[in-house]
PDB file of C-alpha atoms in Angstrom:
ATOM      1  CA  UNK A   1     -68.705 -52.943  68.690  1.00 79.00           C
ATOM      2  CA  UNK A   2     -66.198 -52.386  65.913  1.00 84.00           C
ATOM      3  CA  UNK A   3     -67.021 -50.660  62.671  1.00 86.00           C
ATOM      4  CA  UNK A   4     -67.083 -53.908  60.691  1.00 88.00           C
ATOM      5  CA  UNK A   5     -69.307 -55.567  63.291  1.00 88.00           C
ATOM      6  CA  UNK A   6     -71.696 -52.641  63.007  1.00 89.00           C
ATOM      7  CA  UNK A   7     -71.591 -52.995  59.234  1.00 89.00           C
ATOM      8  CA  UNK A   8     -72.663 -56.606  59.575  1.00 89.00           C
ATOM      9  CA  UNK A   9     -75.354 -55.723  62.103  1.00 90.00           C
ATOM     10  CA  UNK A  10     -76.959 -52.876  60.161  1.00 90.00           C
ATOM     11  CA  UNK A  11     -76.096 -53.725  56.543  1.00 90.00           C
ATOM     12  CA  UNK A  12     -75.560 -57.523  56.696  1.00 89.00           C
ATOM     13  CA  UNK A  13     -72.033 -57.410  55.261  1.00 90.00           C
ATOM     14  CA  UNK A  14     -68.469 -56.747  56.375  1.00 90.00           C
ATOM     15  CA  UNK A  15     -67.390 -55.861  52.838  1.00 92.00           C
ATOM     16  CA  UNK A  16     -67.393 -52.071  52.777  1.00 91.00           C
ATOM     17  CA  UNK A  17     -67.164 -51.958  48.976  1.00 93.00           C
ATOM     18  CA  UNK A  18     -70.242 -54.153  48.678  1.00 92.00           C
ATOM     19  CA  UNK A  19     -71.994 -52.030  51.285  1.00 90.00           C
ATOM     20  CA  UNK A  20     -71.268 -48.830  49.352  1.00 90.00           C
ATOM     21  CA  UNK A  21     -72.118 -50.483  46.026  1.00 90.00           C
ATOM     22  CA  UNK A  22     -68.789 -49.596  44.413  1.00 92.00           C
ATOM     23  CA  UNK A  23     -65.845 -51.443  42.879  1.00 92.00           C
ATOM     24  CA  UNK A  24     -62.649 -52.057  44.857  1.00 91.00           C
ATOM     25  CA  UNK A  25     -60.703 -49.679  42.581  1.00 90.00           C
ATOM     26  CA  UNK A  26     -63.364 -46.954  42.758  1.00 91.00           C
ATOM     27  CA  UNK A  27     -62.150 -43.366  42.536  1.00 91.00           C
ATOM     28  CA  UNK A  28     -62.771 -40.787  45.249  1.00 89.00           C
ATOM     29  CA  UNK A  29     -65.564 -39.095  43.291  1.00 88.00           C
ATOM     30  CA  UNK A  30     -67.410 -42.443  43.008  1.00 91.00           C
ATOM     31  CA  UNK A  31     -66.969 -43.047  46.741  1.00 90.00           C
ATOM     32  CA  UNK A  32     -68.323 -39.599  47.508  1.00 87.00           C
ATOM     33  CA  UNK A  33     -71.319 -40.125  45.248  1.00 86.00           C
ATOM     34  CA  UNK A  34     -72.155 -43.499  46.834  1.00 87.00           C
ATOM     35  CA  UNK A  35     -71.738 -42.100  50.335  1.00 86.00           C
ATOM     36  CA  UNK A  36     -74.043 -39.192  49.590  1.00 82.00           C
ATOM     37  CA  UNK A  37     -76.710 -41.501  48.182  1.00 82.00           C
ATOM     38  CA  UNK A  38     -76.649 -43.965  51.109  1.00 84.00           C
ATOM     39  CA  UNK A  39     -76.351 -41.338  53.828  1.00 80.00           C
ATOM     40  CA  UNK A  40     -79.488 -39.627  52.572  1.00 76.00           C
ATOM     41  CA  UNK A  41     -81.405 -42.894  52.960  1.00 80.00           C
ATOM     42  CA  UNK A  42     -80.416 -43.272  56.630  1.00 80.00           C
ATOM     43  CA  UNK A  43     -80.154 -39.624  57.654  1.00 78.00           C
ATOM     44  CA  UNK A  44     -81.781 -39.168  61.090  1.00 76.00           C
ATOM     45  CA  UNK A  45     -83.747 -36.147  59.888  1.00 72.00           C
ATOM     46  CA  UNK A  46     -85.410 -38.171  57.124  1.00 71.00           C
ATOM     47  CA  UNK A  47     -86.834 -41.053  59.194  1.00 72.00           C
ATOM     48  CA  UNK A  48     -89.651 -41.379  61.743  1.00 76.00           C
ATOM     49  CA  UNK A  49     -88.893 -40.692  65.411  1.00 77.00           C
ATOM     50  CA  UNK A  50     -89.020 -44.405  66.247  1.00 80.00           C
ATOM     51  CA  UNK A  51     -86.113 -45.092  63.867  1.00 82.00           C
ATOM     52  CA  UNK A  52     -83.907 -42.123  64.711  1.00 82.00           C
ATOM     53  CA  UNK A  53     -81.571 -43.969  67.112  1.00 86.00           C
ATOM     54  CA  UNK A  54     -80.841 -46.805  64.685  1.00 88.00           C
ATOM     55  CA  UNK A  55     -80.623 -44.364  61.785  1.00 85.00           C
ATOM     56  CA  UNK A  56     -78.067 -42.297  63.686  1.00 85.00           C
ATOM     57  CA  UNK A  57     -75.865 -45.371  64.205  1.00 87.00           C
ATOM     58  CA  UNK A  58     -76.130 -46.293  60.528  1.00 88.00           C
ATOM     59  CA  UNK A  59     -75.178 -42.760  59.566  1.00 84.00           C
ATOM     60  CA  UNK A  60     -72.116 -42.906  61.821  1.00 85.00           C
ATOM     61  CA  UNK A  61     -71.021 -46.208  60.257  1.00 86.00           C
ATOM     62  CA  UNK A  62     -71.331 -44.828  56.731  1.00 87.00           C
ATOM     63  CA  UNK A  63     -69.359 -41.732  57.713  1.00 85.00           C
ATOM     64  CA  UNK A  64     -66.605 -43.905  59.206  1.00 87.00           C
ATOM     65  CA  UNK A  65     -66.416 -46.029  56.061  1.00 89.00           C
ATOM     66  CA  UNK A  66     -66.234 -42.909  53.915  1.00 87.00           C
ATOM     67  CA  UNK A  67     -63.316 -41.608  56.000  1.00 85.00           C
ATOM     68  CA  UNK A  68     -61.490 -44.928  55.633  1.00 88.00           C
ATOM     69  CA  UNK A  69     -61.985 -45.207  51.877  1.00 90.00           C
ATOM     70  CA  UNK A  70     -60.893 -41.626  51.244  1.00 87.00           C
ATOM     71  CA  UNK A  71     -57.747 -42.007  53.350  1.00 86.00           C
ATOM     72  CA  UNK A  72     -55.039 -43.750  51.304  1.00 88.00           C
ATOM     73  CA  UNK A  73     -53.282 -45.305  54.308  1.00 86.00           C
ATOM     74  CA  UNK A  74     -56.433 -46.543  56.051  1.00 87.00           C
ATOM     75  CA  UNK A  75     -57.794 -47.861  52.772  1.00 89.00           C
ATOM     76  CA  UNK A  76     -54.547 -49.738  52.092  1.00 88.00           C
ATOM     77  CA  UNK A  77     -54.721 -51.371  55.543  1.00 86.00           C
ATOM     78  CA  UNK A  78     -58.294 -52.480  54.872  1.00 88.00           C
ATOM     79  CA  UNK A  79     -57.468 -53.785  51.381  1.00 88.00           C
ATOM     80  CA  UNK A  80     -54.450 -55.757  52.604  1.00 85.00           C
ATOM     81  CA  UNK A  81     -55.635 -56.977  56.002  1.00 84.00           C
ATOM     82  CA  UNK A  82     -59.418 -56.593  55.911  1.00 85.00           C
ATOM     83  CA  UNK A  83     -59.507 -54.455  59.046  1.00 85.00           C
ATOM     84  CA  UNK A  84     -60.442 -50.909  59.942  1.00 84.00           C
ATOM     85  CA  UNK A  85     -58.206 -49.148  62.427  1.00 72.00           C
ATOM     86  CA  UNK A  86     -60.701 -49.235  65.326  1.00 68.00           C
ATOM     87  CA  UNK A  87     -61.081 -53.037  65.000  1.00 50.00           C
ATOM     88  CA  UNK A  88     -57.677 -53.645  66.550  1.00 47.00           C
ATOM     89  CA  UNK A  89     -56.493 -50.135  67.278  1.00 47.00           C
ATOM     90  CA  UNK A  90     -54.428 -50.926  70.365  1.00 45.00           C
ATOM     91  CA  UNK A  91     -52.559 -53.815  68.734  1.00 46.00           C
ATOM     92  CA  UNK A  92     -51.946 -51.786  65.574  1.00 42.00           C
ATOM     93  CA  UNK A  93     -50.524 -48.931  67.604  1.00 47.00           C
ATOM     94  CA  UNK A  94     -48.214 -51.337  69.439  1.00 49.00           C
ATOM     95  CA  UNK A  95     -46.978 -52.758  66.143  1.00 41.00           C
ATOM     96  CA  UNK A  96     -46.266 -49.246  64.870  1.00 43.00           C
ATOM     97  CA  UNK A  97     -44.353 -48.458  68.057  1.00 55.00           C
ATOM     98  CA  UNK A  98     -42.360 -51.662  67.648  1.00 43.00           C
ATOM     99  CA  UNK A  99     -41.627 -50.823  63.995  1.00 43.00           C
ATOM    100  CA  UNK A 100     -40.299 -47.374  64.931  1.00 53.00           C
ATOM    101  CA  UNK A 101     -38.002 -48.928  67.558  1.00 53.00           C
ATOM    102  CA  UNK A 102     -36.579 -51.558  65.202  1.00 43.00           C
ATOM    103  CA  UNK A 103     -36.211 -49.393  62.101  1.00 47.00           C
ATOM    104  CA  UNK A 104     -34.608 -46.111  63.060  1.00 59.00           C
ATOM    105  CA  UNK A 105     -34.766 -43.145  60.644  1.00 63.00           C
ATOM    106  CA  UNK A 106     -32.112 -43.373  57.918  1.00 61.00           C
ATOM    107  CA  UNK A 107     -29.319 -40.822  57.856  1.00 71.00           C
ATOM    108  CA  UNK A 108     -27.052 -39.807  54.991  1.00 74.00           C
ATOM    109  CA  UNK A 109     -24.266 -41.796  56.625  1.00 80.00           C
ATOM    110  CA  UNK A 110     -26.441 -44.941  56.686  1.00 76.00           C
ATOM    111  CA  UNK A 111     -27.208 -44.558  52.987  1.00 78.00           C
ATOM    112  CA  UNK A 112     -23.551 -43.966  52.166  1.00 83.00           C
ATOM    113  CA  UNK A 113     -22.467 -47.061  54.078  1.00 84.00           C
ATOM    114  CA  UNK A 114     -25.080 -49.193  52.353  1.00 83.00           C
ATOM    115  CA  UNK A 115     -23.991 -47.872  48.943  1.00 86.00           C
ATOM    116  CA  UNK A 116     -20.430 -49.008  49.642  1.00 88.00           C
ATOM    117  CA  UNK A 117     -21.671 -52.504  50.477  1.00 88.00           C
ATOM    118  CA  UNK A 118     -24.078 -52.659  47.532  1.00 88.00           C
ATOM    119  CA  UNK A 119     -21.881 -51.462  44.661  1.00 90.00           C
ATOM    120  CA  UNK A 120     -20.034 -54.427  43.149  1.00 90.00           C
ATOM    121  CA  UNK A 121     -21.992 -56.979  45.176  1.00 92.00           C
ATOM    122  CA  UNK A 122     -23.946 -59.995  43.925  1.00 92.00           C
ATOM    123  CA  UNK A 123     -27.143 -58.169  44.825  1.00 89.00           C
ATOM    124  CA  UNK A 124     -26.232 -55.335  42.475  1.00 92.00           C
ATOM    125  CA  UNK A 125     -25.439 -57.835  39.704  1.00 93.00           C
ATOM    126  CA  UNK A 126     -28.831 -59.503  40.195  1.00 92.00           C
ATOM    127  CA  UNK A 127     -30.549 -56.112  40.050  1.00 92.00           C
ATOM    128  CA  UNK A 128     -28.685 -55.230  36.835  1.00 93.00           C
ATOM    129  CA  UNK A 129     -29.774 -58.492  35.233  1.00 94.00           C
ATOM    130  CA  UNK A 130     -33.385 -57.995  36.308  1.00 92.00           C
ATOM    131  CA  UNK A 131     -33.431 -54.398  35.011  1.00 91.00           C
ATOM    132  CA  UNK A 132     -31.783 -55.413  31.724  1.00 94.00           C
ATOM    133  CA  UNK A 133     -34.434 -58.049  31.085  1.00 94.00           C
ATOM    134  CA  UNK A 134     -37.273 -55.865  32.343  1.00 92.00           C
ATOM    135  CA  UNK A 135     -36.338 -52.969  30.059  1.00 91.00           C
ATOM    136  CA  UNK A 136     -35.297 -55.238  27.178  1.00 93.00           C
ATOM    137  CA  UNK A 137     -31.868 -53.621  27.107  1.00 92.00           C
ATOM    138  CA  UNK A 138     -32.958 -49.984  27.523  1.00 93.00           C
ATOM    139  CA  UNK A 139     -30.222 -48.166  29.440  1.00 91.00           C
ATOM    140  CA  UNK A 140     -32.658 -45.504  30.666  1.00 90.00           C
ATOM    141  CA  UNK A 141     -34.787 -48.240  32.215  1.00 91.00           C
ATOM    142  CA  UNK A 142     -31.738 -49.799  33.842  1.00 91.00           C
ATOM    143  CA  UNK A 143     -30.663 -46.471  35.350  1.00 86.00           C
ATOM    144  CA  UNK A 144     -34.119 -45.960  36.857  1.00 85.00           C
ATOM    145  CA  UNK A 145     -34.266 -49.445  38.412  1.00 87.00           C
ATOM    146  CA  UNK A 146     -30.763 -50.061  39.742  1.00 89.00           C
ATOM    147  CA  UNK A 147     -29.974 -48.208  42.994  1.00 86.00           C
ATOM    148  CA  UNK A 148     -27.084 -45.718  43.076  1.00 86.00           C
ATOM    149  CA  UNK A 149     -26.454 -45.970  39.326  1.00 86.00           C
ATOM    150  CA  UNK A 150     -24.896 -42.885  37.750  1.00 85.00           C
ATOM    151  CA  UNK A 151     -23.820 -41.947  34.237  1.00 86.00           C
ATOM    152  CA  UNK A 152     -20.249 -42.589  35.303  1.00 88.00           C
ATOM    153  CA  UNK A 153     -21.203 -46.213  36.004  1.00 89.00           C
ATOM    154  CA  UNK A 154     -22.360 -46.936  32.447  1.00 91.00           C
ATOM    155  CA  UNK A 155     -19.050 -48.457  31.262  1.00 92.00           C
ATOM    156  CA  UNK A 156     -18.948 -50.788  34.273  1.00 92.00           C
ATOM    157  CA  UNK A 157     -22.604 -51.781  33.783  1.00 91.00           C
ATOM    158  CA  UNK A 158     -22.046 -52.456  30.088  1.00 92.00           C
ATOM    159  CA  UNK A 159     -19.112 -54.674  30.908  1.00 93.00           C
ATOM    160  CA  UNK A 160     -21.224 -56.683  33.360  1.00 94.00           C
ATOM    161  CA  UNK A 161     -24.116 -57.064  30.894  1.00 94.00           C
ATOM    162  CA  UNK A 162     -21.810 -57.933  27.981  1.00 94.00           C
ATOM    163  CA  UNK A 163     -20.308 -60.736  30.062  1.00 94.00           C
ATOM    164  CA  UNK A 164     -23.834 -62.028  30.733  1.00 94.00           C
ATOM    165  CA  UNK A 165     -24.584 -61.900  26.997  1.00 94.00           C
ATOM    166  CA  UNK A 166     -21.363 -63.723  26.150  1.00 94.00           C
ATOM    167  CA  UNK A 167     -22.217 -66.519  28.582  1.00 94.00           C
ATOM    168  CA  UNK A 168     -25.796 -66.750  27.213  1.00 94.00           C
ATOM    169  CA  UNK A 169     -27.115 -65.773  30.631  1.00 94.00           C
ATOM    170  CA  UNK A 170     -29.263 -63.080  28.998  1.00 94.00           C
ATOM    171  CA  UNK A 171     -30.290 -62.452  25.379  1.00 94.00           C
ATOM    172  CA  UNK A 172     -28.683 -59.696  23.337  1.00 94.00           C
ATOM    173  CA  UNK A 173     -30.772 -56.593  22.739  1.00 94.00           C
ATOM    174  CA  UNK A 174     -29.573 -54.322  19.954  1.00 92.00           C
ATOM    175  CA  UNK A 175     -30.951 -51.299  21.785  1.00 91.00           C
ATOM    176  CA  UNK A 176     -28.277 -51.993  24.412  1.00 92.00           C
ATOM    177  CA  UNK A 177     -25.302 -53.108  22.326  1.00 91.00           C
ATOM    178  CA  UNK A 178     -25.965 -50.541  19.590  1.00 91.00           C
ATOM    179  CA  UNK A 179     -27.513 -47.671  21.518  1.00 90.00           C
ATOM    180  CA  UNK A 180     -27.955 -44.533  19.353  1.00 91.00           C
ATOM    181  CA  UNK A 181     -25.607 -41.689  20.241  1.00 90.00           C
ATOM    182  CA  UNK A 182     -28.502 -39.195  20.302  1.00 91.00           C
ATOM    183  CA  UNK A 183     -30.315 -41.191  22.991  1.00 90.00           C
ATOM    184  CA  UNK A 184     -27.143 -41.514  25.068  1.00 89.00           C
ATOM    185  CA  UNK A 185     -26.363 -37.776  24.812  1.00 90.00           C
ATOM    186  CA  UNK A 186     -29.920 -36.873  25.814  1.00 90.00           C
ATOM    187  CA  UNK A 187     -29.638 -39.074  28.900  1.00 89.00           C
ATOM    188  CA  UNK A 188     -26.293 -37.555  29.868  1.00 89.00           C
ATOM    189  CA  UNK A 189     -27.657 -33.999  29.550  1.00 89.00           C
ATOM    190  CA  UNK A 190     -30.647 -34.888  31.678  1.00 86.00           C
ATOM    191  CA  UNK A 191     -28.393 -36.424  34.319  1.00 85.00           C
ATOM    192  CA  UNK A 192     -26.157 -33.330  34.369  1.00 86.00           C
ATOM    193  CA  UNK A 193     -29.180 -31.066  34.773  1.00 87.00           C
ATOM    194  CA  UNK A 194     -30.631 -33.175  37.592  1.00 82.00           C
ATOM    195  CA  UNK A 195     -27.244 -33.266  39.327  1.00 81.00           C
ATOM    196  CA  UNK A 196     -27.098 -29.457  39.392  1.00 84.00           C
ATOM    197  CA  UNK A 197     -30.646 -29.293  40.728  1.00 85.00           C
ATOM    198  CA  UNK A 198     -29.767 -31.814  43.441  1.00 80.00           C
ATOM    199  CA  UNK A 199     -26.811 -29.679  44.563  1.00 83.00           C
ATOM    200  CA  UNK A 200     -29.024 -26.589  44.778  1.00 87.00           C
ATOM    201  CA  UNK A 201     -31.678 -28.441  46.783  1.00 84.00           C
ATOM    202  CA  UNK A 202     -29.048 -29.831  49.144  1.00 79.00           C
ATOM    203  CA  UNK A 203     -27.634 -26.355  49.729  1.00 84.00           C
ATOM    204  CA  UNK A 204     -31.110 -25.002  50.488  1.00 85.00           C
ATOM    205  CA  UNK A 205     -31.746 -27.789  52.976  1.00 82.00           C
ATOM    206  CA  UNK A 206     -28.414 -27.098  54.654  1.00 82.00           C
ATOM    207  CA  UNK A 207     -29.189 -23.386  54.954  1.00 85.00           C
ATOM    208  CA  UNK A 208     -32.597 -24.189  56.410  1.00 82.00           C
ATOM    209  CA  UNK A 209     -31.012 -26.508  58.964  1.00 79.00           C
ATOM    210  CA  UNK A 210     -28.533 -23.841  59.961  1.00 82.00           C
ATOM    211  CA  UNK A 211     -31.324 -21.289  60.402  1.00 80.00           C
ATOM    212  CA  UNK A 212     -33.358 -23.748  62.465  1.00 75.00           C
ATOM    213  CA  UNK A 213     -30.339 -24.521  64.627  1.00 75.00           C
ATOM    214  CA  UNK A 214     -29.698 -20.823  65.147  1.00 75.00           C
ATOM    215  CA  UNK A 215     -33.327 -20.194  66.071  1.00 71.00           C
ATOM    216  CA  UNK A 216     -33.293 -23.121  68.471  1.00 66.00           C
ATOM    217  CA  UNK A 217     -30.148 -21.769  70.073  1.00 68.00           C
ATOM    218  CA  UNK A 218     -31.777 -18.378  70.558  1.00 65.00           C
ATOM    219  CA  UNK A 219     -34.874 -19.947  72.093  1.00 61.00           C
ATOM    220  CA  UNK A 220     -32.777 -22.073  74.454  1.00 58.00           C
ATOM    221  CA  UNK A 221     -31.872 -19.036  76.546  1.00 54.00           C
ATOM    222  CA  UNK A 222     -28.734 -17.721  74.928  1.00 49.00           C
ATOM    223  CA  UNK A 223     -30.637 -14.660  73.807  1.00 50.00           C
ATOM    224  CA  UNK A 224     -33.168 -12.408  75.489  1.00 57.00           C
ATOM    225  CA  UNK A 225     -36.700 -12.970  74.151  1.00 57.00           C
ATOM    226  CA  UNK A 226     -37.441  -9.242  73.967  1.00 60.00           C
ATOM    227  CA  UNK A 227     -34.233  -8.603  72.056  1.00 63.00           C
ATOM    228  CA  UNK A 228     -34.987 -11.476  69.692  1.00 62.00           C
ATOM    229  CA  UNK A 229     -38.480 -10.120  68.904  1.00 63.00           C
ATOM    230  CA  UNK A 230     -37.037  -6.646  68.352  1.00 66.00           C
ATOM    231  CA  UNK A 231     -34.337  -8.035  66.077  1.00 65.00           C
ATOM    232  CA  UNK A 232     -36.887  -9.862  63.951  1.00 63.00           C
ATOM    233  CA  UNK A 233     -39.034  -6.730  63.761  1.00 64.00           C
ATOM    234  CA  UNK A 234     -36.046  -4.700  62.612  1.00 65.00           C
ATOM    235  CA  UNK A 235     -35.213  -7.364  60.047  1.00 64.00           C
ATOM    236  CA  UNK A 236     -38.726  -7.198  58.586  1.00 61.00           C
ATOM    237  CA  UNK A 237     -38.565  -3.405  58.445  1.00 61.00           C
ATOM    238  CA  UNK A 238     -35.159  -3.605  56.799  1.00 60.00           C
ATOM    239  CA  UNK A 239     -36.496  -6.007  54.178  1.00 56.00           C
ATOM    240  CA  UNK A 240     -39.438  -3.676  53.506  1.00 54.00           C
ATOM    241  CA  UNK A 241     -37.219  -0.599  53.226  1.00 58.00           C
ATOM    242  CA  UNK A 242     -34.892  -2.488  50.921  1.00 57.00           C
ATOM    243  CA  UNK A 243     -37.809  -3.371  48.686  1.00 54.00           C
ATOM    244  CA  UNK A 244     -38.995   0.253  48.589  1.00 55.00           C
ATOM    245  CA  UNK A 245     -35.488   1.423  47.773  1.00 59.00           C
ATOM    246  CA  UNK A 246     -35.339  -0.959  44.843  1.00 56.00           C
ATOM    247  CA  UNK A 247     -38.696   0.253  43.568  1.00 54.00           C
ATOM    248  CA  UNK A 248     -37.655   3.882  43.874  1.00 55.00           C
ATOM    249  CA  UNK A 249     -34.408   3.146  42.096  1.00 54.00           C
ATOM    250  CA  UNK A 250     -36.266   1.356  39.325  1.00 51.00           C
ATOM    251  CA  UNK A 251     -38.805   4.110  38.748  1.00 49.00           C
ATOM    252  CA  UNK A 252     -36.689   7.130  39.771  1.00 49.00           C
ATOM    253  CA  UNK A 253     -36.334   8.230  36.153  1.00 47.00           C
ATOM    254  CA  UNK A 254     -40.052   8.718  35.716  1.00 44.00           C
ATOM    255  CA  UNK A 255     -41.474  12.256  35.845  1.00 46.00           C
ATOM    256  CA  UNK A 256     -43.759  12.542  38.858  1.00 44.00           C
ATOM    257  CA  UNK A 257     -44.674  16.203  38.253  1.00 42.00           C
ATOM    258  CA  UNK A 258     -47.783  15.266  36.321  1.00 44.00           C
ATOM    259  CA  UNK A 259     -50.874  14.650  38.386  1.00 43.00           C
ATOM    260  CA  UNK A 260     -54.006  12.800  37.542  1.00 44.00           C
ATOM    261  CA  UNK A 261     -57.387  14.348  38.219  1.00 48.00           C
ATOM    262  CA  UNK A 262     -59.468  11.437  39.383  1.00 43.00           C
ATOM    263  CA  UNK A 263     -62.575  13.610  39.548  1.00 48.00           C
ATOM    264  CA  UNK A 264     -62.973  13.159  35.824  1.00 51.00           C
ATOM    265  CA  UNK A 265     -63.658   9.496  36.440  1.00 47.00           C
ATOM    266  CA  UNK A 266     -66.669  10.370  38.616  1.00 49.00           C
ATOM    267  CA  UNK A 267     -68.601  12.023  35.813  1.00 51.00           C
ATOM    268  CA  UNK A 268     -71.510  10.008  34.645  1.00 49.00           C
ATOM    269  CA  UNK A 269     -71.658   8.959  31.085  1.00 48.00           C
ATOM    270  CA  UNK A 270     -74.344  10.670  29.070  1.00 48.00           C
ATOM    271  CA  UNK A 271     -77.174   8.402  28.228  1.00 49.00           C
ATOM    272  CA  UNK A 272     -77.745   7.914  24.575  1.00 49.00           C
ATOM    273  CA  UNK A 273     -81.254   8.985  23.556  1.00 48.00           C
ATOM    274  CA  UNK A 274     -82.778   7.168  20.672  1.00 52.00           C
ATOM    275  CA  UNK A 275     -83.880   9.567  17.975  1.00 53.00           C
ATOM    276  CA  UNK A 276     -86.961   8.749  16.024  1.00 54.00           C
ATOM    277  CA  UNK A 277     -86.359   7.464  12.556  1.00 53.00           C
ATOM    278  CA  UNK A 278     -86.884   9.938   9.758  1.00 52.00           C
ATOM    279  CA  UNK A 279     -88.519   7.248   7.700  1.00 52.00           C
ATOM    280  CA  UNK A 280     -90.938   5.301   9.884  1.00 49.00           C
ATOM    281  CA  UNK A 281     -91.637   1.836   8.589  1.00 51.00           C
ATOM    282  CA  UNK A 282     -95.011   1.131   7.258  1.00 49.00           C
ATOM    283  CA  UNK A 283     -97.071  -1.300   9.244  1.00 47.00           C
ATOM    284  CA  UNK A 284     -96.756  -4.822   7.941  1.00 47.00           C
ATOM    285  CA  UNK A 285     -99.776  -6.651   6.634  1.00 50.00           C
ATOM    286  CA  UNK A 286     -99.391 -10.397   6.819  1.00 50.00           C
ATOM    287  CA  UNK A 287    -102.153 -12.919   6.297  1.00 53.00           C
ATOM    288  CA  UNK A 288    -104.829 -10.208   6.513  1.00 54.00           C
ATOM    289  CA  UNK A 289    -103.537  -9.088   9.893  1.00 52.00           C
ATOM    290  CA  UNK A 290    -102.938  -5.332  10.234  1.00 53.00           C
ATOM    291  CA  UNK A 291    -101.945  -3.609  13.475  1.00 51.00           C
ATOM    292  CA  UNK A 292    -102.991  -6.614  15.520  1.00 52.00           C
ATOM    293  CA  UNK A 293    -106.456  -6.821  13.974  1.00 57.00           C
ATOM    294  CA  UNK A 294    -107.819  -9.379  11.573  1.00 52.00           C
ATOM    295  CA  UNK A 295    -109.029  -7.714   8.427  1.00 56.00           C
ATOM    296  CA  UNK A 296    -112.129  -9.348   7.040  1.00 55.00           C
ATOM    297  CA  UNK A 297    -112.228  -9.857   3.326  1.00 56.00           C
ATOM    298  CA  UNK A 298    -114.632  -7.584   1.497  1.00 57.00           C
ATOM    299  CA  UNK A 299    -117.769  -9.181   0.164  1.00 51.00           C
TER     300      UNK A 299
END
């Protein structure tokens, strides 16, 4: 039986949120709390021997539901389609295989070719209009919602939007037609900074690819395995020696003639002995009580 069928059999519902007693948008901590509470009620060690088999099955179902609800992908499948992966696991796997065959992984060349088709197209114009209305003329919003848009494209985008405004296709927003210079400069600086960061990241990825290709070439048989291991060992030793050399160079000016006698740290601290007070306090007499005894009033 599937998980949902078992839910219906043991808990009389196929709605896992209703079963757990939580809302559909419950956070992970709420799911964990509900799971802990219910699992204690059906734990095999907490029921009579006659109920252990059924209790074990209930416990398994609750554990499966907990795994689904705490896994973002499995939870999304359940929310959208009302199924749990083991309900139709074979068919789901086949659909995933079919998806991977139809939609191949995108390459940089694929993205570049699509950009050439997109820029200046009717689709781009529709996206500009939608972003302009959605952001009420905010250029920052437009840049974040129109694919491939760069700071260099701002004049072209403004021309397109101004033509829409002139033809009453869209309303005029002052924040667009009279954008403050400070806001525009801030956006340009941010774009320049992100562009530099993107170049650095791309260079790092390229270096990593080159290293991986070199390692793969070595493992393919072009190099002797023993020699490769030795070379890596020597490289690690070289890196370590280089580090030590830098440390020595950094601290070479310090005088190392002085030594520290660590034996002084082993001496025990003298215990402080409380000295009796020169002026002992007189015993207090409160409510006819003196030194723990009740003093009777004199007749």
